[in-house]
Short mmCIF file of C-alpha atoms in Angstrom, two decimals:
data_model
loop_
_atom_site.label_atom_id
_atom_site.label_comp_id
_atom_site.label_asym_id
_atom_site.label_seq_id
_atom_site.Cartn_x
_atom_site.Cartn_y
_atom_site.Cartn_z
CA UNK A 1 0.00 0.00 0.00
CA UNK A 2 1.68 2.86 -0.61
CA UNK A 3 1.02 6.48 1.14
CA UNK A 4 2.07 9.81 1.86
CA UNK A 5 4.52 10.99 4.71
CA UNK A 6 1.33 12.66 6.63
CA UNK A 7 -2.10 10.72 6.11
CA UNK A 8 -5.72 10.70 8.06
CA UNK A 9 -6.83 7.87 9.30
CA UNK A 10 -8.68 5.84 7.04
CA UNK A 11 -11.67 3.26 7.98
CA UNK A 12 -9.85 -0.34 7.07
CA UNK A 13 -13.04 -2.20 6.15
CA UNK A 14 -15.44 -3.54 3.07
CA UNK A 15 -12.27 -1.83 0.77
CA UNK A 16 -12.62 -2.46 -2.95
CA UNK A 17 -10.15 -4.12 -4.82
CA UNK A 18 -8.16 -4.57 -1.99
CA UNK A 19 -6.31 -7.45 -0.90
CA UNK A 20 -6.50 -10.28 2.36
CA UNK A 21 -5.03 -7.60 4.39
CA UNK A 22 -1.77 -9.18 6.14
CA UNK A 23 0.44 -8.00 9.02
CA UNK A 24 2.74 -5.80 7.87
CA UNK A 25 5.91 -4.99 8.74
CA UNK A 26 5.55 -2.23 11.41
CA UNK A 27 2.95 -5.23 13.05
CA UNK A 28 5.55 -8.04 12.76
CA UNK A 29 8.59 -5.45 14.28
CA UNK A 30 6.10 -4.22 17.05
CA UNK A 31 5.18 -7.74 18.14
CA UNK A 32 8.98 -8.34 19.08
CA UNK A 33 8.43 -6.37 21.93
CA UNK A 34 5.81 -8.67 23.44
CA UNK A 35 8.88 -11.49 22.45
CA UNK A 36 10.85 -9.88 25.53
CA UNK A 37 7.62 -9.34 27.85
CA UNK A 38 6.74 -12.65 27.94
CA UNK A 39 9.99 -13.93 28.20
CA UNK A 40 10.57 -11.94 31.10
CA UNK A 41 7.09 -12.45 32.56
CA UNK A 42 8.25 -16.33 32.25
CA UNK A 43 11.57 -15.85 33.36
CA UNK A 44 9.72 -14.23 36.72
CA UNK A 45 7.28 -17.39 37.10
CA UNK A 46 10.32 -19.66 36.81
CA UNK A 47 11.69 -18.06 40.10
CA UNK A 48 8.59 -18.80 41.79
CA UNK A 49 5.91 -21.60 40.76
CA UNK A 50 4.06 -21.54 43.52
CA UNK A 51 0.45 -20.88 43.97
CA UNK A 52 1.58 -16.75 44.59
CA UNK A 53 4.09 -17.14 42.08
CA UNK A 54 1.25 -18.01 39.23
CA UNK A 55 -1.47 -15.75 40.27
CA UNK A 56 1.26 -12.78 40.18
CA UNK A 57 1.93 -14.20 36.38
CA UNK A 58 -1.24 -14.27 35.44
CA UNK A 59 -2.01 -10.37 37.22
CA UNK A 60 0.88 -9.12 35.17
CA UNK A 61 0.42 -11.18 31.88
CA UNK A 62 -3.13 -10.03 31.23
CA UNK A 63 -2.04 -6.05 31.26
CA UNK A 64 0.74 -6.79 28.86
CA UNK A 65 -1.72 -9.30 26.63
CA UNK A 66 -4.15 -6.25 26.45
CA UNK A 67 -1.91 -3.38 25.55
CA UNK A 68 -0.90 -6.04 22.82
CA UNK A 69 -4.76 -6.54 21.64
CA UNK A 70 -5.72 -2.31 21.64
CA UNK A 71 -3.25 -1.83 19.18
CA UNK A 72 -4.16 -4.84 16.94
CA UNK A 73 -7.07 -3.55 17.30
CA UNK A 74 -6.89 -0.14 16.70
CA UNK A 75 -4.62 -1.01 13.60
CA UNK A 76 -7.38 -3.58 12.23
CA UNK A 77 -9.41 -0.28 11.96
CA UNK A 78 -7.50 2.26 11.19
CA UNK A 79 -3.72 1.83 9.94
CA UNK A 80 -2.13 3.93 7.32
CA UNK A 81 1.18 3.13 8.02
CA UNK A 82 2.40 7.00 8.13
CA UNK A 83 4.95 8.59 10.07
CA UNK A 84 2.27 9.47 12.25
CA UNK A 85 1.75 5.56 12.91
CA UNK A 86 5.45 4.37 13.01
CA UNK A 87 6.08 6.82 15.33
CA UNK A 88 3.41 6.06 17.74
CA UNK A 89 3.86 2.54 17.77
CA UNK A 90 7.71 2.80 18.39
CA UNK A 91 6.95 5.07 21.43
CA UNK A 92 4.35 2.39 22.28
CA UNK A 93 6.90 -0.08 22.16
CA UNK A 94 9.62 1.77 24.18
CA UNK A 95 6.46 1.86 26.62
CA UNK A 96 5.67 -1.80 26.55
CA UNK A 97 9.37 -2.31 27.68
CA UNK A 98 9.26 -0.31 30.41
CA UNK A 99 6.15 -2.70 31.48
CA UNK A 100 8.59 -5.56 30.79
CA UNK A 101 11.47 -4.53 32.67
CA UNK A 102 8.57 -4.14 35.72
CA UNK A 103 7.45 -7.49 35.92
CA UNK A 104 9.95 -9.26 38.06
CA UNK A 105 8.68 -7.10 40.93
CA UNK A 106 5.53 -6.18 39.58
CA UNK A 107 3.30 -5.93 42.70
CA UNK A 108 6.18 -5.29 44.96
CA UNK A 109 8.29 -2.45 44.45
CA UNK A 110 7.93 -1.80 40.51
CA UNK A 111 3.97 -2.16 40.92
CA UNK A 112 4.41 2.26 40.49
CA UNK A 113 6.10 1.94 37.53
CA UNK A 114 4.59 -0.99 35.97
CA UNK A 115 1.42 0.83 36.68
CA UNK A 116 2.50 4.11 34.50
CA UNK A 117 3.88 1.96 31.99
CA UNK A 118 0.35 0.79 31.59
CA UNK A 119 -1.61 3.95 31.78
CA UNK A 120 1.10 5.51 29.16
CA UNK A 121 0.40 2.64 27.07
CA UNK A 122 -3.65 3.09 27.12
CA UNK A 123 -3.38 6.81 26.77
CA UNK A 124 -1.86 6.36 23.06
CA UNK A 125 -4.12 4.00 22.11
CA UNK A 126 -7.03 6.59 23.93
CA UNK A 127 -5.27 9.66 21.54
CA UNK A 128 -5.18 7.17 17.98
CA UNK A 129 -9.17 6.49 18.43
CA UNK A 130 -9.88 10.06 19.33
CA UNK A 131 -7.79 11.07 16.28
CA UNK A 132 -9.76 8.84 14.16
CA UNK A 133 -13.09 9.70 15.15
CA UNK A 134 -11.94 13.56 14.66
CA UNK A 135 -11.19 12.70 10.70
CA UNK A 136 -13.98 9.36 10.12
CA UNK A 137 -17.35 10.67 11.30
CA UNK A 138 -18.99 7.41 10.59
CA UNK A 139 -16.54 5.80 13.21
CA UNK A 140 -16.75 8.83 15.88
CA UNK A 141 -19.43 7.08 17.83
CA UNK A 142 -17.43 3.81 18.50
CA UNK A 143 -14.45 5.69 18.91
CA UNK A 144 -16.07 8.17 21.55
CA UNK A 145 -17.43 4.73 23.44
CA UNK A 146 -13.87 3.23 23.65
CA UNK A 147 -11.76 6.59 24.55
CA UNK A 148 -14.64 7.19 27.58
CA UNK A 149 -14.68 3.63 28.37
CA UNK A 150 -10.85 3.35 28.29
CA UNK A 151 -10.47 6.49 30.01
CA UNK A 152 -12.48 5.84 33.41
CA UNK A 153 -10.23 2.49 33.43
CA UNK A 154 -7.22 4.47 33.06
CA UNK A 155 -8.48 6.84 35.69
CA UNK A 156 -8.99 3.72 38.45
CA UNK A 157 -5.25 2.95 37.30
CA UNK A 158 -3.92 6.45 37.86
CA UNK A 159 -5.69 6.70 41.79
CA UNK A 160 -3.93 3.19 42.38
CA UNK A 161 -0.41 4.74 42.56
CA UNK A 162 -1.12 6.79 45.20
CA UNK A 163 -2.74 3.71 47.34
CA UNK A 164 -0.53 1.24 49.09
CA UNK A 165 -1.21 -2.42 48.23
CA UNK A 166 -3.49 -3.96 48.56
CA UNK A 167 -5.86 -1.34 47.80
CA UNK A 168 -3.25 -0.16 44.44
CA UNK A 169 -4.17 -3.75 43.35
CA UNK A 170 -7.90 -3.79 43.54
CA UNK A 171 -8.18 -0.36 41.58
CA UNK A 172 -5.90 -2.42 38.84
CA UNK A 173 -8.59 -5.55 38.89
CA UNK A 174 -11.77 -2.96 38.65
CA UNK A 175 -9.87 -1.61 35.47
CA UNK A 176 -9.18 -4.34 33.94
CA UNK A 177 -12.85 -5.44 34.36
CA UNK A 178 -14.05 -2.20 32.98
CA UNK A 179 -11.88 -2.46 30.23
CA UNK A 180 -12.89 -6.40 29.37
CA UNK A 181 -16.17 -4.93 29.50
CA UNK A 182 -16.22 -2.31 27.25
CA UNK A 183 -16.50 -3.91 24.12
CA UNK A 184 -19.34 -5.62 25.10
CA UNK A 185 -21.43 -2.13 24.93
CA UNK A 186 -20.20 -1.18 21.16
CA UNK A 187 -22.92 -3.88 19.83
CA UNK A 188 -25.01 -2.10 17.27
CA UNK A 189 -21.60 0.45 16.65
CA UNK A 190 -19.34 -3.05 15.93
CA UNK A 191 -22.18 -4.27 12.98
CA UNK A 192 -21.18 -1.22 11.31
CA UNK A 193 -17.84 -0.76 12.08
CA UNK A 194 -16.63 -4.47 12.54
CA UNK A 195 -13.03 -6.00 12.17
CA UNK A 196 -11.20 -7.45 9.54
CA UNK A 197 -12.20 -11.26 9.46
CA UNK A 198 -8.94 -12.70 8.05
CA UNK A 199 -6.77 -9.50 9.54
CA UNK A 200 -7.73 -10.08 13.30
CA UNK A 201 -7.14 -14.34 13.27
CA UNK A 202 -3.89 -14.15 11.89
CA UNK A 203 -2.76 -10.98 14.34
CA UNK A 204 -3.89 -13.64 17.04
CA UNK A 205 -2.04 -16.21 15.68
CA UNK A 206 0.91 -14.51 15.27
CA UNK A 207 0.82 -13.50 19.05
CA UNK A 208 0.28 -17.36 19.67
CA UNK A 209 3.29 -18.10 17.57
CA UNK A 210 5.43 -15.61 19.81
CA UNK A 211 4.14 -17.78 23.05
CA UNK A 212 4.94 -21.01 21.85
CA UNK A 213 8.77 -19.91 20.69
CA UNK A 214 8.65 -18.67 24.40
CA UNK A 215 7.80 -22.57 25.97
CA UNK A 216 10.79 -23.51 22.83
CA UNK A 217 13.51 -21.08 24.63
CA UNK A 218 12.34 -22.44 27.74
CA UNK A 219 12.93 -25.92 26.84
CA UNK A 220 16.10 -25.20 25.29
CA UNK A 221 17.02 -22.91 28.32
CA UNK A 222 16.13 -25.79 30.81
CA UNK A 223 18.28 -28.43 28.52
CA UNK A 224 21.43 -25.66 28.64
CA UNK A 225 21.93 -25.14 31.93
CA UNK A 226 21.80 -29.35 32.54
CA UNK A 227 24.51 -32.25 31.92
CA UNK A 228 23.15 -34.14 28.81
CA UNK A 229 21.42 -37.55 29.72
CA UNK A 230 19.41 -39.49 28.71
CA UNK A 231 16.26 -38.12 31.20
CA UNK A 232 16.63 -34.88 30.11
CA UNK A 233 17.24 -35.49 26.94
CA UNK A 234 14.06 -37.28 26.71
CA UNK A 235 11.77 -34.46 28.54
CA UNK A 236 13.25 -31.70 26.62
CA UNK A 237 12.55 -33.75 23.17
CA UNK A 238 8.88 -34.64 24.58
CA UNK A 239 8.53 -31.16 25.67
CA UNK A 240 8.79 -30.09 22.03
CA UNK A 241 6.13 -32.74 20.86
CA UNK A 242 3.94 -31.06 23.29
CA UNK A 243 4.11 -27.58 22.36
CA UNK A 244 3.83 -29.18 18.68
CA UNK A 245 1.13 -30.93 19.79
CA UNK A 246 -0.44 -27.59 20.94
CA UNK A 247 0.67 -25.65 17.57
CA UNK A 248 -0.80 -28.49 15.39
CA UNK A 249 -4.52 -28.42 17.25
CA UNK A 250 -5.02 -25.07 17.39
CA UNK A 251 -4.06 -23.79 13.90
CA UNK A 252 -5.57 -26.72 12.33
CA UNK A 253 -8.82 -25.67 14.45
CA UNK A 254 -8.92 -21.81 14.37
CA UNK A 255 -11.57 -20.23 12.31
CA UNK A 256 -11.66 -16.40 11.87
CA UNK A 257 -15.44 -17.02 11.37
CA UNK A 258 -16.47 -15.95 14.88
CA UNK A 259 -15.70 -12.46 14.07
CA UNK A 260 -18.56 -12.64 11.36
CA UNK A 261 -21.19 -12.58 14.12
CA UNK A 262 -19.75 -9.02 14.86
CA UNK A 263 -21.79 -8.10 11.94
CA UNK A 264 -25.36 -9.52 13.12
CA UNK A 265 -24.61 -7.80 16.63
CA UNK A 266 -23.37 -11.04 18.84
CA UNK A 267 -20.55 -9.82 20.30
CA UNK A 268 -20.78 -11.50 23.67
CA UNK A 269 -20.00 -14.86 22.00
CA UNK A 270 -17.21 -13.21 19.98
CA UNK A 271 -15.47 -11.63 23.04
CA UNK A 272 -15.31 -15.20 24.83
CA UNK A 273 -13.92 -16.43 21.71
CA UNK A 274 -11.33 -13.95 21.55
CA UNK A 275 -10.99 -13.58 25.40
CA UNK A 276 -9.97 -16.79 25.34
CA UNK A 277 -6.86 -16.11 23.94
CA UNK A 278 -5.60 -14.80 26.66
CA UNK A 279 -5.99 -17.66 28.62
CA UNK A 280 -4.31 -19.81 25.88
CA UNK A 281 -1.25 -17.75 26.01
CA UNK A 282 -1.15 -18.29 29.66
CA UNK A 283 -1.15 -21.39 29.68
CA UNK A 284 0.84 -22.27 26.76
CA UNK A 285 3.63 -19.61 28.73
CA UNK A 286 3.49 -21.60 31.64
CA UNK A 287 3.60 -24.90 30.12
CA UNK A 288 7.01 -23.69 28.74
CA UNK A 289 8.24 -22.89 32.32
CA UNK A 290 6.59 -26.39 33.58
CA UNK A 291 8.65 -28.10 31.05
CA UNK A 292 12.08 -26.20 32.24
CA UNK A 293 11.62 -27.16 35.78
CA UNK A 294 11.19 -30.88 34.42
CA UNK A 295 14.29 -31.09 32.95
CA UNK A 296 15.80 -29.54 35.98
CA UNK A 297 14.76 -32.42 38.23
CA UNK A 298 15.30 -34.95 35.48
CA UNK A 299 17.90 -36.62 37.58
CA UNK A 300 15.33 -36.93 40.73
CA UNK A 301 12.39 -39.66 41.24
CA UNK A 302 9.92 -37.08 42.44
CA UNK A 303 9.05 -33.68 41.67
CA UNK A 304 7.36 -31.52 43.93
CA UNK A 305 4.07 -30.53 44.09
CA UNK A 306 4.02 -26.84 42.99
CA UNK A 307 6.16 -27.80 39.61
CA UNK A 308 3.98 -30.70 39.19
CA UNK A 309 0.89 -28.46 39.44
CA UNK A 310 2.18 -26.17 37.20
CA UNK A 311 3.29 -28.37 34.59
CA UNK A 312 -0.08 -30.56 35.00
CA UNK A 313 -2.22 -27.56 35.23
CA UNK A 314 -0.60 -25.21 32.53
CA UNK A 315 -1.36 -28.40 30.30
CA UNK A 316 -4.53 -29.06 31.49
CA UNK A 317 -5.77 -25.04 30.80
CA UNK A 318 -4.14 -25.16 27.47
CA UNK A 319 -6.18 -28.19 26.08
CA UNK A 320 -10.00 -27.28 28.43
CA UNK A 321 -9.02 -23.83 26.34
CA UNK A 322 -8.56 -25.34 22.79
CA UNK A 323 -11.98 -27.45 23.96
CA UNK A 324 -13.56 -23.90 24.24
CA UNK A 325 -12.77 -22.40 21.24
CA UNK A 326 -14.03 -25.21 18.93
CA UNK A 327 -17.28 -25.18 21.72
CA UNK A 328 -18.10 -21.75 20.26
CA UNK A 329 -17.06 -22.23 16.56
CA UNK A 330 -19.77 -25.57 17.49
CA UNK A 331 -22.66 -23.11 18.48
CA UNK A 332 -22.02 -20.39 15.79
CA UNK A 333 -21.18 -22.88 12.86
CA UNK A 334 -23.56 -25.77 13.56
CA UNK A 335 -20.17 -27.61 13.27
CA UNK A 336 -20.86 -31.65 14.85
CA UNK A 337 -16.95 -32.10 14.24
CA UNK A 338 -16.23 -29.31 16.64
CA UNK A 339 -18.23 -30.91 19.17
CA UNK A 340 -16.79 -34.07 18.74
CA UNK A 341 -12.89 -32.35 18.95
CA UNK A 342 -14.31 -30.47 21.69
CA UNK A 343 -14.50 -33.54 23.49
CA UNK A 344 -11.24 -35.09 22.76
CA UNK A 345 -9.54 -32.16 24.17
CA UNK A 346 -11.47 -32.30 27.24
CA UNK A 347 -11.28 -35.59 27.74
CA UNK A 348 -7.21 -35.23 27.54
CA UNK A 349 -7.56 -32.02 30.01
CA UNK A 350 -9.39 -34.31 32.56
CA UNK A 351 -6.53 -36.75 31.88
CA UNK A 352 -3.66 -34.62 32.60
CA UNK A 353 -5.59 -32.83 35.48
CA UNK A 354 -5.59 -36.65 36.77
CA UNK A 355 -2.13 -36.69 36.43
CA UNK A 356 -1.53 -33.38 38.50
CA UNK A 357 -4.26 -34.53 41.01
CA UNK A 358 -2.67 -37.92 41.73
CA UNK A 359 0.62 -38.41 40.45
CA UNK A 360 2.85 -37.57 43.43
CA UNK A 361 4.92 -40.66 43.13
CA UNK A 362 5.58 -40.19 39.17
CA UNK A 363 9.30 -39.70 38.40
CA UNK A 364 9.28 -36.35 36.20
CA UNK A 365 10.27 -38.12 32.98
CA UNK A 366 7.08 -40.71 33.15
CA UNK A 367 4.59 -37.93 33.84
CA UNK A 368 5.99 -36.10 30.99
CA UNK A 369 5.77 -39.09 28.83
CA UNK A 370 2.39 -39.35 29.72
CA UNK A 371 1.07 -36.18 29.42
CA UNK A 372 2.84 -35.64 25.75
CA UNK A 373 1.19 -38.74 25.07
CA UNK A 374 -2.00 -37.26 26.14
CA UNK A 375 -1.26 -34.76 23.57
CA UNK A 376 -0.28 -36.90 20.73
CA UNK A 377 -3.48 -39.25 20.68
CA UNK A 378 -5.97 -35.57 20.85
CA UNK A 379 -3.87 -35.21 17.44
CA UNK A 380 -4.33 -38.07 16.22
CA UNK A 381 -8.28 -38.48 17.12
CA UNK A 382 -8.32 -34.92 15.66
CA UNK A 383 -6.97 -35.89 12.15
CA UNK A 384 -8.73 -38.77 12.14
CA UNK A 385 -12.12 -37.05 13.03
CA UNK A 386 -11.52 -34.53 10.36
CA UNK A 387 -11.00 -37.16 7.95
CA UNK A 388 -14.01 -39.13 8.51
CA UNK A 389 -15.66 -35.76 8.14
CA UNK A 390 -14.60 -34.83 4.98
CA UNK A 391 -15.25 -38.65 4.04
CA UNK A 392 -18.92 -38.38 4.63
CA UNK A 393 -19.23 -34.96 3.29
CA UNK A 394 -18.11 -36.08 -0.05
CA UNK A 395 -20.60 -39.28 0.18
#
């Protein structure tokens, strides 16, 4: 696409002889940001996997995960790729590592600048849609609702760093609520204003991409710092199949569909559906730091209960999530074979939650085996599934 130096903003949707829009470059460059915040949101949940440890990941990951979706977002809508734009989104990004270098003592003593980090972040994204609605009339109205909307969030996030915790931390959860919530009263604005339908699944599953390299490092990271043996060896390699196993059944899965229902006004159903992803990235994060502490105790015959938990239950959320996902594309699509991989997944989830539950006494290397096991016959009943589909379709 090419443009000027200076250029409005320009509504991004129903375009004539225009292309599948794809990420572009500024997108792909400004996602390697998030590469660094999740690494270092993992590298914080490595030093503690306990119960605190994960709720503190999860607190912080969420924040990060949404900065991350306003400008996907607001770029779905509204990118022109200007100097306006580039600018913007590499002072966003400078922003976004401020939040990252926070994180390791995010509700301790960085919570005040992890905090700003955030509320600098919003306010851009609060300027671009106020910008927008100043040049695109037809977009002012959903523009106004998610600059007010944002703003009274921002607001609850600004009064929190003058409040000592706990109180700093409740302000953060009432904003984040607000700000989950927000979307949900654009309904009637979103059918005429809705998102790109191939744009939007492929931003998401770019930003799934960057979490699963994240559980890679991890494995590899995990594998460095041990002696080579066979144990190890063996948990790192069926560490891999896992987070293959976890590529392989969600992009073979993912429909950008949901996002059509924008259009007709259901966009309850389409915020679980993309909610969701946050969860998934979550998990699939904290499967990756499961893994590491695996290797770790490779050499040992049992692992503790906190790394077992972790691993087990990381596992567990990422597969009960996948189970979701198809759930909905089930209900919007009339789709049998989504109910029946639906069911696969969850059965595996209630597997590995087993596993977590009751497997004190398994060496790490067994429960590993099992669980990527777990992983490897969802696959398999998911190929096979799909097959059988497309086998009766035909007849």
């Amino acid at each position: 696409m090419k443009t000027g130096l200076w250029q409005p903003p320009r509504l991004r949707i129903d375009e004539e002889n225009e292309e599948e829009r794809k990420a572009t470059w500024l997108e792909l460059f400004y996602d390697l940001i998030f590469v660094v915040a999740i690494a270092e949101l993992s590298h914080s949940l490595s030093k503690d996997v306990s119960v605190h440890g994960f709720i503190s990941f999860v607190a912080l990951f969420i924040p990060v995960w949404w900065c991350w979706l306003g400008a996907t977002f607001y770029a779905t809508l509204f990118d022109t790729d200007d100097i306006r734009d580039r600018l913007l989104t590499f002072l966003q990004m400078m922003i976004v590592a401020a939040l990252a270098v926070s994180v390791h003592h995010g509700l301790s003593k960085s919570s005040t600048g992890f905090a700003l980090s955030y509320i600098a972040a919003r306010c851009i994204l609060i300027f671009q849609f106020l910008f927008a609605g100043y040049h695109i009339k037809e977009a002012r109205p959903l523009t106004n609702w998610y600059a007010i909307g944002f703003s009274t969030s921002i607001l609850l996030w600004l009064i929190s760093v003058f409040l000592p915790p706990p109180w700093r931390f409740v302000l953060w959860t009432l904003g984040l609520i607000l700000d989950f919530l927000i979307p949900l009263g654009t309904g009637q604005l979103a059918t005429k204003i809705p998102p790109d339908i191939s744009h939007v699944p492929e931003r998401l599953g770019l930003f799934t991409i960057i979490v699963l390299g994240e559980s890679i490092v991890a494995v590899v990271r995990g594998v460095a710092e041990q002696e080579w043996n066979f144990s190890s060896t063996l948990i790192a390699l069926l560490g891999l199949s896992i987070a293959f196993s976890f590529w392989w059944l969600y992009f073979d899965s993912v429909s950008g569909s949901v996002l059509e229902n924008m259009k007709t006004g259901r966009i309850g159903i389409v915020l679980c559906w993309l909610y969701s992803h946050a969860v998934l990235a979550i998990a699939l994060a904290a499967t990756g730091v499961g893994v590491e502490h695996l290797i770790s105790k490779s050499g040992e015959n049992i692992l503790t209960q906190p790394e077992r938990w972790l691993f087990c239950g990381a596992v567990t959320l990422c597969l009960m999530t996948l189970a979701f996902t198809n759930f909905i594309t089930c209900i919007l699509e009339k789709n049998h074979t989504a109910k029946v991989l639906s069911i696969y997944r969850l059965g595996a989830g209630a597997f590995v939650l087993a596993l977590g539950i009751s497997g004190s006494y398994i060496s790490p290397m067994f429960l590993t085996l099992l669980v990527a096991i777990a992983c490897i016959v969802t696959v398999a009943l998911d190929l096979s599934t799909k097959h059988e589909s497309r086998i009766g379709f035909h007849n």
